[in-house]
């Protein structure tokens, strides 16, 4: 797997990352969602550099212009619910993409520190020979990303796969590296040092879904 850690180079991305982490700013839900969306736009721009391009002639009011345009058939797939703002950021740049959505959540049994990933709702177009962009803002253990990819397999074999996350833990990056092939790309805003006992990223930012949309109903 090819890992593109965008935070390794200084850019405006660092401002948005700092604000979604900052406990004095992140509780503004509208700003949190917008910052996730803006990070998605930056990751989409970086990802776009790896796509396939073809020269086309564009007619302007004053003449013709040759320009290279992307040719990939893209499908954006996001994991609900936290993935919605990230999906919107990617869709702002890949506005002709098809879209897929899937729900994946942690199901805790008896031990609150252990869980399994449960996939329920899934809506997806045909993926055969297309460019799949699988987006999940928090790459913690990596189990959700793998479980989602497995659930998508009945919809066809993508020509290429790109994984997009805002923040990940090294453990999660290592986990998906073992489950995706060498040609898979991971585009990520930052990679943090570790997970805690409950599988949350440290230092991370907390629960992205709760910060974006409010706390989940307690069962």
Coordinates of N, CA and C in Angstrom, one line a residue:
X1 N 0.8 -1.2 0.0 CA 0.0 0.0 0.0 C 0.9 1.3 0.0
X2 N 0.5 2.2 -0.8 CA 1.2 3.5 -0.9 C 0.6 4.5 0.1
X3 N 1.3 5.0 1.0 CA 0.8 5.9 2.0 C 1.2 7.4 1.7
X4 N 0.2 8.3 1.6 CA 0.5 9.7 1.3 C 0.0 10.5 2.6
X5 N 1.0 10.8 3.4 CA 0.7 11.5 4.7 C 0.9 13.0 4.4
X6 N -0.2 13.7 4.1 CA -0.1 15.1 3.6 C 0.4 16.0 4.6
X7 N 0.3 15.7 5.9 CA 0.8 16.6 7.0 C 2.3 16.7 7.1
X8 N 3.0 15.8 6.3 CA 4.5 15.8 6.3 C 5.0 17.1 5.7
X9 N 4.3 17.7 4.9 CA 4.7 19.0 4.4 C 3.8 20.1 4.9
X10 N 4.3 21.3 5.2 CA 3.5 22.4 5.8 C 2.6 22.9 4.7
X11 N 1.3 23.1 5.1 CA 0.3 23.6 4.2 C -0.9 24.1 5.1
X12 N -1.9 24.7 4.4 CA -3.0 25.2 5.1 C -3.8 24.1 5.8
X13 N -3.6 22.9 5.3 CA -4.2 21.7 6.0 C -4.0 21.7 7.5
X14 N -2.8 22.1 7.9 CA -2.5 22.1 9.3 C -3.4 23.0 10.1
X15 N -3.9 24.1 9.6 CA -4.9 24.9 10.2 C -6.2 24.2 10.5
X16 N -6.7 23.5 9.5 CA -7.9 22.8 9.6 C -7.8 21.6 10.6
X17 N -6.6 20.9 10.5 CA -6.4 19.8 11.5 C -6.3 20.4 12.9
X18 N -5.7 21.5 13.1 CA -5.6 22.0 14.5 C -6.9 22.4 15.0
X19 N -7.8 22.9 14.2 CA -9.1 23.3 14.7 C -10.1 22.1 15.0
X20 N -10.0 21.1 14.2 CA -10.8 19.9 14.5 C -10.3 19.2 15.8
X21 N -9.1 19.4 16.1 CA -8.5 18.7 17.3 C -8.7 19.6 18.6
X22 N -8.8 20.9 18.4 CA -8.8 21.9 19.5 C -10.1 21.8 20.3
X23 N -10.0 21.5 21.6 CA -11.3 21.4 22.4 C -12.0 22.7 22.5
X24 N -11.3 23.8 22.3 CA -12.0 25.1 22.4 C -12.6 25.5 21.1
X25 N -12.4 24.8 20.0 CA -13.0 25.1 18.7 C -13.9 24.0 18.2
X26 N -13.6 22.7 18.4 CA -14.2 21.6 17.8 C -15.7 21.4 18.2
X27 N -16.1 22.0 19.3 CA -17.5 21.9 19.7 C -18.5 22.7 18.9
X28 N -18.0 23.6 18.0 CA -18.8 24.3 17.1 C -19.0 23.4 15.9
X29 N -20.2 22.7 15.9 CA -20.5 21.6 15.0 C -20.4 22.1 13.5
X30 N -20.9 23.3 13.3 CA -20.9 23.8 11.9 C -19.4 23.9 11.4
X31 N -18.6 24.5 12.3 CA -17.2 24.7 11.9 C -16.5 23.4 11.8
X32 N -16.8 22.4 12.7 CA -16.2 21.1 12.6 C -16.5 20.4 11.3
X33 N -17.8 20.4 10.9 CA -18.2 19.8 9.6 C -17.5 20.5 8.5
X34 N -17.4 21.8 8.5 CA -16.8 22.5 7.4 C -15.3 22.3 7.3
X35 N -14.6 22.2 8.4 CA -13.2 21.8 8.4 C -13.0 20.4 7.9
X36 N -13.8 19.5 8.3 CA -13.7 18.1 7.7 C -13.9 18.2 6.2
X37 N -14.8 19.0 5.8 CA -15.1 19.1 4.3 C -13.9 19.7 3.6
X38 N -13.3 20.8 4.2 CA -12.2 21.4 3.6 C -11.0 20.5 3.5
X39 N -10.8 19.6 4.5 CA -9.7 18.6 4.5 C -10.0 17.7 3.4
X40 N -11.3 17.3 3.2 CA -11.6 16.4 2.1 C -11.3 17.0 0.7
X41 N -11.4 18.3 0.6 CA -11.1 19.0 -0.6 C -9.6 18.9 -0.9
X42 N -8.8 19.1 0.2 CA -7.4 19.1 0.0 C -6.9 17.7 -0.4
X43 N -7.5 16.7 0.3 CA -7.1 15.3 0.0 C -7.5 14.9 -1.4
X44 N -8.7 15.4 -1.9 CA -9.1 15.2 -3.2 C -8.2 15.8 -4.2
X45 N -7.7 17.0 -4.0 CA -6.7 17.6 -4.9 C -5.4 16.8 -5.0
X46 N -4.9 16.4 -3.8 CA -3.7 15.6 -3.9 C -3.9 14.3 -4.6
X47 N -5.1 13.6 -4.3 CA -5.4 12.4 -5.0 C -5.5 12.5 -6.5
X48 N -6.0 13.7 -6.9 CA -6.3 13.9 -8.3 C -5.0 13.8 -9.2
X49 N -3.9 14.1 -8.5 CA -2.6 14.1 -9.2 C -2.2 12.7 -9.7
X50 N -2.8 11.6 -9.1 CA -2.5 10.2 -9.4 C -3.5 9.6 -10.4
X51 N -4.4 10.4 -10.9 CA -5.4 9.8 -11.8 C -4.9 9.8 -13.2
X52 N -5.7 9.2 -14.1 CA -5.3 9.2 -15.6 C -5.9 10.4 -16.3
X53 N -5.1 10.9 -17.2 CA -5.5 12.1 -17.9 C -5.4 11.9 -19.4
X54 N -6.2 12.7 -20.1 CA -6.2 12.7 -21.6 C -6.4 14.1 -22.1
X55 N -5.6 14.4 -23.2 CA -5.7 15.8 -23.7 C -7.0 15.9 -24.5
X56 N -7.6 17.1 -24.3 CA -8.8 17.4 -25.0 C -8.8 18.9 -25.5
X57 N -9.5 19.1 -26.5 CA -9.5 20.5 -27.1 C -10.8 21.2 -26.6
X58 N -10.6 22.3 -25.9 CA -11.7 23.1 -25.4 C -11.8 24.4 -26.2
X59 N -13.1 24.7 -26.7 CA -13.3 25.9 -27.4 C -13.6 27.1 -26.5
X60 N -12.9 28.1 -26.6 CA -13.1 29.3 -25.8 C -13.7 30.4 -26.7
X61 N -14.2 31.5 -26.1 CA -14.7 32.6 -27.0 C -13.7 33.1 -28.0
X62 N -12.4 32.9 -27.7 CA -11.4 33.5 -28.6 C -10.5 32.5 -29.3
X63 N -10.8 31.2 -29.2 CA -10.0 30.2 -29.8 C -10.1 28.8 -29.2
X64 N -9.2 28.0 -29.5 CA -9.1 26.6 -28.9 C -8.0 26.5 -27.9
X65 N -8.2 25.6 -26.9 CA -7.2 25.4 -25.8 C -7.1 23.9 -25.6
X66 N -5.9 23.4 -25.6 CA -5.6 22.1 -25.2 C -5.4 21.9 -23.7
X67 N -6.0 21.0 -23.1 CA -5.9 20.8 -21.7 C -6.1 19.3 -21.4
X68 N -5.3 18.8 -20.4 CA -5.4 17.5 -19.9 C -6.5 17.3 -18.9
X69 N -7.4 16.4 -19.1 CA -8.6 16.2 -18.2 C -8.6 14.8 -17.7
X70 N -9.0 14.5 -16.4 CA -9.0 13.2 -15.9 C -10.1 12.3 -16.6
X71 N -9.8 11.0 -16.7 CA -10.6 10.1 -17.5 C -11.2 9.0 -16.6
X72 N -10.9 9.0 -15.3 CA -11.3 7.9 -14.4 C -12.8 8.0 -14.1
X73 N -13.4 6.8 -14.1 CA -14.8 6.7 -13.7 C -14.8 6.4 -12.1
X74 N -15.1 7.4 -11.4 CA -14.9 7.4 -9.9 C -16.2 7.1 -9.2
X75 N -16.1 6.3 -8.2 CA -17.2 6.0 -7.2 C -16.7 6.4 -5.8
X76 N -17.4 7.3 -5.2 CA -17.1 7.7 -3.8 C -17.9 6.9 -2.9
X77 N -17.3 6.2 -1.9 CA -18.0 5.5 -0.9 C -17.6 6.0 0.5
X78 N -18.6 6.4 1.3 CA -18.3 6.9 2.6 C -19.0 6.0 3.6
X79 N -18.4 5.9 4.8 CA -19.0 5.2 5.9 C -19.8 6.1 6.8
X80 N -21.1 5.8 6.9 CA -22.0 6.6 7.7 C -21.7 6.4 9.2
X81 N -22.0 7.5 10.0 CA -22.4 8.8 9.7 C -21.3 9.8 9.6
X82 N -20.2 9.5 10.3 CA -19.1 10.5 10.4 C -18.5 10.8 9.0
X83 N -18.7 10.0 8.0 CA -18.1 10.2 6.7 C -18.7 11.2 5.9
X84 N -19.9 11.7 6.3 CA -20.7 12.6 5.4 C -20.0 13.9 5.1
X85 N -19.4 14.6 6.1 CA -18.7 15.9 5.7 C -17.5 15.6 4.8
X86 N -16.7 14.5 5.1 CA -15.6 14.2 4.3 C -16.0 13.8 2.9
X87 N -17.1 13.1 2.7 CA -17.7 12.8 1.4 C -18.0 14.1 0.6
X88 N -18.6 15.0 1.3 CA -19.0 16.3 0.7 C -17.8 17.0 0.1
X89 N -16.7 17.0 0.9 CA -15.5 17.6 0.4 C -14.9 17.0 -0.8
X90 N -14.9 15.6 -0.8 CA -14.4 14.9 -2.0 C -15.3 15.2 -3.2
X91 N -16.6 15.2 -2.9 CA -17.6 15.4 -4.0 C -17.5 16.8 -4.6
X92 N -17.1 17.8 -3.8 CA -16.9 19.1 -4.3 C -15.9 19.2 -5.5
X93 N -14.9 18.3 -5.4 CA -13.9 18.2 -6.5 C -14.2 17.2 -7.5
X94 N -14.7 16.0 -7.1 CA -15.1 14.9 -8.1 C -16.6 15.0 -8.2
X95 N -17.1 16.1 -8.8 CA -18.5 16.3 -8.8 C -19.3 15.4 -9.8
X96 N -18.6 14.7 -10.7 CA -19.2 13.8 -11.6 C -19.2 12.4 -11.1
X97 N -18.7 12.1 -9.9 CA -18.5 10.8 -9.4 C -19.9 10.2 -9.1
X98 N -19.9 8.8 -9.2 CA -21.0 8.1 -8.6 C -20.8 8.0 -7.1
X99 N -21.9 7.6 -6.4 CA -21.8 7.7 -4.9 C -22.3 6.4 -4.3
X100 N -21.6 6.0 -3.3 CA -22.0 4.8 -2.5 C -22.0 5.2 -1.0
X101 N -22.8 4.5 -0.2 CA -22.9 4.8 1.2 C -23.0 3.5 2.0
X102 N -22.4 3.4 3.1 CA -22.4 2.1 3.9 C -22.4 2.5 5.4
X103 N -23.1 1.7 6.2 CA -23.1 1.9 7.6 C -22.2 0.8 8.2
X104 N -21.3 1.3 9.1 CA -20.4 0.3 9.8 C -20.2 0.9 11.2
X105 N -20.4 0.1 12.2 CA -20.3 0.6 13.5 C -19.7 -0.5 14.4
X106 N -19.2 0.0 15.6 CA -18.6 -0.9 16.5 C -19.7 -1.5 17.4
X107 N -19.7 -2.8 17.4 CA -20.7 -3.5 18.3 C -19.9 -4.1 19.5
X108 N -20.2 -3.6 20.7 CA -19.5 -4.1 21.9 C -20.4 -5.1 22.5
X109 N -19.8 -6.2 22.9 CA -20.6 -7.3 23.5 C -20.4 -7.2 25.0
X110 N -19.8 -8.1 25.7 CA -19.7 -8.0 27.2 C -18.5 -7.1 27.6
X111 N -17.5 -7.0 26.8 CA -16.3 -6.3 27.2 C -16.3 -4.9 26.5
X112 N -16.3 -3.8 27.2 CA -16.4 -2.5 26.5 C -15.1 -2.2 25.7
X113 N -14.0 -2.9 26.0 CA -12.8 -2.7 25.3 C -12.5 -3.6 24.1
X114 N -13.5 -4.4 23.8 CA -13.5 -5.3 22.6 C -14.7 -5.1 21.8
X115 N -14.6 -5.2 20.5 CA -15.8 -5.0 19.6 C -15.6 -5.7 18.3
X116 N -16.7 -5.8 17.6 CA -16.7 -6.3 16.2 C -17.3 -5.2 15.3
X117 N -16.9 -5.2 14.1 CA -17.5 -4.2 13.1 C -18.7 -4.8 12.5
X118 N -19.9 -4.1 12.6 CA -21.1 -4.6 12.0 C -21.5 -3.7 10.8
X119 N -21.7 -4.3 9.6 CA -22.1 -3.6 8.4 C -23.6 -3.8 8.2
X120 N -24.4 -2.8 8.0 CA -25.8 -3.0 7.8 C -26.2 -2.3 6.5
X121 N -26.6 -1.1 6.5 CA -27.1 -0.4 5.2 C -26.0 -0.3 4.2
X122 N -26.3 -0.6 2.9 CA -25.3 -0.5 1.8 C -26.1 -0.1 0.6
X123 N -25.6 1.0 -0.1 CA -26.1 1.4 -1.4 C -24.9 1.7 -2.3
X124 N -24.8 0.9 -3.4 CA -23.6 1.1 -4.2 C -23.9 0.8 -5.7
X125 N -23.3 1.6 -6.6 CA -23.4 1.3 -8.0 C -22.4 0.2 -8.4
X126 N -22.4 -0.2 -9.7 CA -21.4 -1.2 -10.2 C -20.0 -0.6 -10.0
X127 N -19.1 -1.4 -9.5 CA -17.7 -1.0 -9.3 C -16.7 -1.5 -10.3
X128 N -17.2 -2.3 -11.2 CA -16.3 -3.0 -12.1 C -15.5 -2.0 -13.0
X129 N -14.1 -2.2 -12.9 CA -13.2 -1.4 -13.6 C -13.2 0.1 -13.4
X130 N -13.8 0.5 -12.2 CA -13.9 1.9 -11.8 C -12.8 2.2 -10.8
X131 N -12.7 3.5 -10.5 CA -11.8 4.0 -9.5 C -12.6 4.2 -8.2
X132 N -12.3 3.4 -7.2 CA -13.1 3.4 -5.9 C -12.3 4.3 -4.9
X133 N -13.0 5.3 -4.4 CA -12.5 6.1 -3.3 C -13.3 5.8 -2.1
X134 N -12.7 5.1 -1.1 CA -13.3 4.7 0.1 C -12.9 5.7 1.3
X135 N -13.9 6.4 1.8 CA -13.6 7.5 2.8 C -14.1 7.2 4.2
X136 N -13.3 7.3 5.1 CA -13.7 7.2 6.6 C -12.8 8.2 7.3
X137 N -13.4 9.2 8.0 CA -12.5 10.3 8.6 C -11.5 9.8 9.6
X138 N -11.9 8.8 10.4 CA -11.0 8.3 11.5 C -10.5 6.9 11.2
X139 N -9.3 6.7 10.9 CA -8.7 5.4 10.7 C -8.0 4.9 12.0
X140 N -8.9 4.3 12.8 CA -8.4 3.9 14.2 C -7.8 2.5 14.1
X141 N -8.6 1.5 14.3 CA -8.0 0.1 14.2 C -7.9 -0.3 12.7
X142 N -8.6 0.3 11.8 CA -8.6 -0.1 10.4 C -9.7 -1.2 10.1
X143 N -10.3 -1.7 11.1 CA -11.3 -2.8 10.9 C -12.5 -2.3 10.0
X144 N -13.0 -1.1 10.3 CA -14.1 -0.6 9.5 C -13.8 -0.5 8.0
X145 N -12.6 0.0 7.7 CA -12.2 0.1 6.3 C -12.1 -1.2 5.6
X146 N -11.6 -2.2 6.3 CA -11.5 -3.6 5.7 C -12.9 -4.2 5.6
X147 N -13.7 -4.1 6.6 CA -15.0 -4.7 6.6 C -15.9 -4.1 5.5
X148 N -15.7 -2.8 5.3 CA -16.5 -2.1 4.2 C -16.0 -2.5 2.8
X149 N -14.7 -2.7 2.7 CA -14.2 -3.1 1.4 C -14.7 -4.5 1.1
X150 N -14.7 -5.4 2.1 CA -15.2 -6.7 1.9 C -16.7 -6.7 1.5
X151 N -17.5 -5.8 2.1 CA -18.9 -5.7 1.8 C -19.2 -5.2 0.4
X152 N -18.2 -4.5 -0.2 CA -18.4 -4.0 -1.5 C -18.0 -4.9 -2.7
X153 N -17.4 -6.0 -2.3 CA -16.9 -7.0 -3.3 C -17.9 -7.5 -4.3
X154 N -19.2 -7.8 -3.8 CA -20.2 -8.3 -4.7 C -20.6 -7.3 -5.8
X155 N -20.2 -6.0 -5.7 CA -20.5 -5.0 -6.7 C -19.5 -4.8 -7.8
X156 N -18.5 -5.7 -7.8 CA -17.5 -5.6 -8.9 C -16.1 -5.4 -8.4
X157 N -15.2 -5.6 -9.3 CA -13.7 -5.4 -9.0 C -13.2 -4.1 -9.5
X158 N -12.9 -3.1 -8.6 CA -12.5 -1.8 -9.0 C -11.1 -1.9 -9.8
X159 N -10.9 -1.0 -10.7 CA -9.6 -1.0 -11.4 C -8.5 -0.4 -10.5
X160 N -8.9 0.5 -9.6 CA -8.0 1.0 -8.6 C -8.7 1.4 -7.4
X161 N -8.0 1.4 -6.2 CA -8.7 1.8 -5.0 C -7.8 2.8 -4.2
X162 N -8.5 3.8 -3.7 CA -7.9 4.9 -2.9 C -8.7 5.0 -1.6
X163 N -7.9 5.0 -0.5 CA -8.5 5.1 0.8 C -8.2 6.6 1.3
X164 N -9.2 7.2 1.9 CA -9.1 8.6 2.3 C -9.5 8.7 3.8
X165 N -8.6 9.3 4.6 CA -8.9 9.5 6.0 C -8.3 10.9 6.5
X166 N -9.0 11.4 7.5 CA -8.5 12.7 8.0 C -7.3 12.4 9.0
X167 N -7.6 11.6 10.0 CA -6.6 11.2 11.0 C -6.6 9.7 11.2
X168 N -5.4 9.1 11.3 CA -5.3 7.7 11.6 C -4.3 7.4 12.6
X169 N -4.3 6.2 13.2 CA -3.3 5.7 14.1 C -2.4 4.8 13.3
X170 N -1.1 4.8 13.7 CA -0.2 3.9 13.0 C -0.6 2.5 13.0
X171 N -1.2 2.0 14.1 CA -1.7 0.7 14.2 C -2.8 0.4 13.1
X172 N -3.7 1.3 12.9 CA -4.7 1.2 11.9 C -4.1 1.2 10.5
X173 N -3.1 2.1 10.2 CA -2.4 2.1 8.9 C -1.7 0.8 8.7
X174 N -1.1 0.2 9.7 CA -0.4 -1.1 9.5 C -1.4 -2.2 9.3
X175 N -2.6 -2.1 9.9 CA -3.6 -3.2 9.7 C -4.1 -3.2 8.3
X176 N -4.5 -2.0 7.8 CA -5.0 -2.0 6.4 C -3.9 -2.3 5.4
X177 N -2.7 -2.0 5.7 CA -1.6 -2.3 4.8 C -1.5 -3.8 4.6
X178 N -1.9 -4.6 5.6 CA -1.8 -6.1 5.5 C -3.0 -6.6 4.7
X179 N -4.1 -5.8 4.5 CA -5.3 -6.3 3.9 C -5.6 -5.7 2.5
X180 N -4.8 -4.7 2.1 CA -5.0 -4.2 0.8 C -3.8 -4.4 0.0
X181 N -3.9 -4.5 -1.4 CA -2.8 -4.8 -2.2 C -1.8 -3.6 -2.3
X182 N -0.7 -3.9 -2.9 CA 0.4 -2.9 -3.0 C 0.1 -1.7 -3.8
X183 N -0.9 -1.8 -4.7 CA -1.3 -0.7 -5.6 C -2.3 0.2 -5.0
X184 N -2.8 -0.1 -3.8 CA -3.8 0.7 -3.1 C -3.1 2.0 -2.5
X185 N -3.8 3.1 -2.7 CA -3.3 4.4 -2.1 C -4.0 4.8 -0.9
X186 N -3.3 5.2 0.1 CA -4.0 5.8 1.3 C -3.6 7.3 1.3
X187 N -4.6 8.2 1.3 CA -4.4 9.6 1.4 C -5.0 10.1 2.8
X188 N -4.1 10.6 3.6 CA -4.4 10.8 5.0 C -3.8 12.2 5.5
X189 N -4.6 12.9 6.3 CA -4.2 14.2 6.8 C -3.1 14.1 7.8
X190 N -3.2 13.1 8.7 CA -2.2 13.0 9.7 C -2.2 11.6 10.3
X191 N -1.1 11.1 10.8 CA -1.0 9.8 11.4 C -0.5 10.0 12.8
X192 N -1.3 9.6 13.8 CA -1.0 9.7 15.2 C -0.3 8.5 15.7
X193 N 0.2 8.6 17.0 CA 1.1 7.6 17.5 C 0.5 6.2 17.9
X194 N -0.7 6.3 18.4 CA -1.2 5.0 19.0 C -2.7 5.1 19.2
X195 N -3.3 3.9 19.7 CA -4.6 3.8 20.1 C -4.7 3.6 21.6
X196 N -5.8 4.0 22.3 CA -5.9 3.6 23.7 C -6.6 2.3 23.8
X197 N -6.9 1.8 25.0 CA -7.5 0.5 25.2 C -8.9 0.3 24.6
X198 N -9.6 1.4 24.4 CA -10.9 1.3 23.7 C -10.8 1.5 22.2
X199 N -9.6 1.6 21.7 CA -9.5 1.7 20.2 C -9.7 3.1 19.7
X200 N -9.5 4.1 20.5 CA -9.6 5.5 20.0 C -8.2 6.0 19.8
X201 N -8.1 6.9 18.8 CA -6.8 7.4 18.4 C -6.3 8.5 19.4
X202 N -5.0 8.3 19.8 CA -4.3 9.2 20.7 C -3.2 10.0 19.9
X203 N -3.2 11.3 19.9 CA -4.1 12.3 20.6 C -5.4 12.4 19.9
X204 N -5.5 12.2 18.6 CA -6.8 12.2 17.9 C -7.6 13.4 18.0
X205 N -8.9 13.3 18.1 CA -9.8 14.4 18.3 C -11.1 14.1 19.1
X206 N -11.3 12.8 19.4 CA -12.5 12.4 20.0 C -13.4 11.6 19.0
X207 N -14.7 11.7 19.1 CA -15.6 11.0 18.2 C -16.1 11.9 17.1
X208 N -15.6 11.7 15.9 CA -15.9 12.6 14.8 C -17.4 12.6 14.5
X209 N -18.1 11.5 14.6 CA -19.5 11.5 14.4 C -20.3 12.4 15.4
X210 N -19.9 12.3 16.7 CA -20.6 13.1 17.7 C -20.3 14.5 17.5
X211 N -19.0 14.9 17.2 CA -18.7 16.3 17.0 C -19.4 16.9 15.8
X212 N -19.6 16.1 14.8 CA -20.3 16.6 13.6 C -21.8 16.7 13.7
X213 N -22.4 15.7 14.4 CA -23.8 15.6 14.3 C -24.5 15.5 15.7
X214 N -23.8 15.5 16.8 CA -24.3 15.3 18.1 C -24.2 13.8 18.6
X215 N -24.4 13.6 19.9 CA -24.3 12.3 20.4 C -25.3 11.3 19.9
X216 N -24.9 10.1 19.7 CA -25.8 9.0 19.3 C -26.8 8.7 20.4
X217 N -27.9 8.1 20.0 CA -28.9 7.6 21.0 C -28.3 6.5 21.7
X218 N -28.4 6.4 23.0 CA -27.9 5.3 23.8 C -28.9 4.1 23.7
X219 N -28.3 3.0 23.5 CA -29.2 1.8 23.5 C -29.5 1.3 24.9

